Amino acid sequence: MAAIRIFVTGGTFDKEYNELTGALEFKDTHLPEMLRLGRCRIDVSVRTLMMIDSLDMTDADRALIVEQCRHASESHIVVTHGTDTMVETAAALANALPPAAGKTVVLTGAMIPYAFGSSDGLFNLGSALSFAQTLPPGVYLAMNGRWFPWNQVRKNKDSGVFEPL
Amino acid sequence: MAAIRIFVTGGTFDKEYNELTGALEFKDTHLPEMLRLGRCRIDVSVRTLMMIDSLDMTDADRALIVEQCRHASESHIVVTHGTDTMVETAAALANALPPAAGKTVVLTGAMIPYAFGSSDGLFNLGSALSFAQTLPPGVYLAMNGRWFPWNQVRKNKDSGVFEPL
Amino acid sequence: MAAIRIFVTGGTFDKEYNELTGALEFKDTHLPEMLRLGRCRIDVSVRTLMMIDSLDMTDADRALIVEQCRHASESHIVVTHGTDTMVETAAALANALPPAAGKTVVLTGAMIPYAFGSSDGLFNLGSALSFAQTLPPGVYLAMNGRWFPWNQVRKNKDSGVFEPL
Amino acid sequence: MAAIRIFVTGGTFDKEYNELTGALEFKDTHLPEMLRLGRCRIDVSVRTLMMIDSLDMTDADRALIVEQCRHASESHIVVTHGTDTMVETAAALANALPPAAGKTVVLTGAMIPYAFGSSDGLFNLGSALSFAQTLPPGVYLAMNGRWFPWNQVRKNKDSGVFEPL
């Protein structure tokens, strides 16, 4: 069984409701709780790189994600990410990690925060971890139960669904 | 995108609490609701074959599952199943559907009913659908975030975890 | 069994997550679903007066709530309301509905939206409906499992807890 | 604000799913978690007397509940209880605690375990705690958003609803 590294960057996945301000915000990641709920027995290590909305992600943030994926000892990597700029980060990763680098990197996210009862997060996490184990080296997105090569997908802003180009 | 057939057989996945009798029982499957929650956009069709506890599954039930998988037009199949005898059904399927049959069949289930707040069902469903899209023809189990060839796995009855043989 | 009128005005209670915009917003009220979940068998009728954040509530909005409570045929009334200005609306109601008016009006709300898994909304609704059946005519707030006369309570903005004056 | 004692006796309220056996069973009570979720700020102390299905409750069990209610220093008491024999226990309590004893005792329960997503437990708990604060001394049941004097109620086994006699 291959080890998997999960890099957390925030996104809707990890948004919480602040009951004092009434705003959505980031605190700690829900990833460990989600892995526990899924009774996940993969050899996984979770590292939080940042906790931000992907619309606020800068080039420097992306460079950090790329460096962390390049230097990770694991060949199988999942990145949790806001959906709005997931494709941009995937492109940055693909530029630095061609298939010859031998790493399978899968980005995933959620349309509804995990802390909400109706989140797609647990489904997407199960999906992304599975694709990370079975897809050949390369950079991919996993959303809506599907996988997409990084350069063959876009988010449809009207429907919220990821579609092939 | 390949079409996926889901065959529902019951199991913990679909157990519900009957508030009049206080017993756990089967009514309709939760699969369509789970696919909706996961915002699943795979081309999936769901068919309920039976709604039973896998400890009650007979040879005739297994023969029915095998026949349905053999005759399904889809090459990618997920079977939801109780965890206690999932390995037996996988063996029956493998006997009838060798890799040369060209079908990828993934069995999955849940340790906690989906209707409970703390179910692993949504995680497992996301995982099974993903493995069904990417693993080569053959029969597999998907549990605990992992995949196992049908003849290299057992359920540890003490821990509730699926382990490689 | 006395009939109870529920007037819905919005507030955190009914906020939802818009998965396309990532913002919290109002759609339909969750009250009927909550009453069903609570297996409520009181003779209740629900009417939505507005769906707004209580920080946006104007004098005209408050006048509408007062008029609706004055003209309601029921003597027992629950008003769902944002917590930030619940006390102001209670004061407006108390001015128009002295105890001699014979009506028991209970305002309640939630710190976390009902659509979130961790909401206090269902607890507060059960509490408010019960106080509305048993307290003498007057205007009250029901929060944190307690009841307060309208002029003897404030929301502590630091803790989010309602406290006696 | 009056202090409230909560006596836990088990019942559907506190049933959990044992993922190794597939059976419903009792472990620890969920009451503290429920009070936290409801942001309850009443002065409450919780004591577990037993954790049993109310169909298994013996005369000795009922005698223990009665003694604990008689000796409690609080005048306001909530008893969580299975719904099937709640009325019997209420009768035993009423026999030992006439209104002149000065205690308001409210029994409540749930049709669906709290650990299930769709439980009525939180609604009922908010309701019972509120009735315990406002009803005059005596023994009552709180279910379905209503309160009933102990000798004017029955559980309709066909509908699962508590009805006035």
Tab-separated table of C-alpha atoms in Angstrom, chain B residues 54 57 62 65-66 69 79 81-98 105-108 138-142 148-154 162:
chain	number	residue	atom	x	y	z
B	54	SER	CA	-25.316	-10.021	3.877
B	57	MET	CA	-27.488	-13.912	1.570
B	62	ARG	CA	-25.275	-14.606	-5.149
B	65	ILE	CA	-25.840	-10.824	-8.492
B	66	VAL	CA	-23.412	-12.719	-10.721
B	69	CYS	CA	-23.087	-8.305	-13.479
B	79	VAL	CA	-21.989	-3.482	-5.952
B	81	HIS	CA	-23.065	-5.099	-0.090
B	82	GLY	CA	-23.034	-5.965	3.607
B	83	THR	CA	-19.471	-6.270	4.881
B	84	ASP	CA	-19.800	-9.644	6.604
B	85	THR	CA	-19.934	-11.758	3.443
B	86	MET	CA	-18.626	-9.319	0.866
B	87	VAL	CA	-15.592	-11.516	0.263
B	88	GLU	CA	-17.774	-14.561	-0.520
B	89	THR	CA	-19.798	-12.658	-3.087
B	90	ALA	CA	-16.594	-11.274	-4.590
B	91	ALA	CA	-15.321	-14.844	-5.017
B	92	ALA	CA	-18.536	-15.881	-6.778
B	93	LEU	CA	-18.216	-12.890	-9.085
B	94	ALA	CA	-14.545	-13.579	-9.813
B	95	ASN	CA	-15.375	-17.144	-10.742
B	96	ALA	CA	-17.859	-16.021	-13.366
B	97	LEU	CA	-16.068	-12.871	-14.501
B	98	PRO	CA	-12.386	-13.480	-15.090
B	105	VAL	CA	-16.462	-4.927	-10.547
B	106	VAL	CA	-15.939	-3.133	-7.206
B	107	LEU	CA	-17.828	-4.198	-4.076
B	108	THR	CA	-18.224	-1.711	-1.254
B	138	GLY	CA	-11.257	-7.892	-12.370
B	139	VAL	CA	-13.167	-8.117	-9.095
B	140	TYR	CA	-12.183	-5.910	-6.149
B	141	LEU	CA	-13.263	-4.745	-2.719
B	142	ALA	CA	-13.118	-1.031	-1.813
B	148	PHE	CA	-8.091	-5.122	-2.659
B	149	PRO	CA	-8.153	-7.885	-5.293
B	150	TRP	CA	-11.035	-10.203	-4.331
B	151	ASN	CA	-8.730	-13.054	-3.230
B	152	GLN	CA	-6.289	-10.985	-1.190
B	153	VAL	CA	-8.495	-9.556	1.535
B	154	ARG	CA	-10.433	-10.478	4.651
B	162	PHE	CA	-10.513	-4.936	5.855
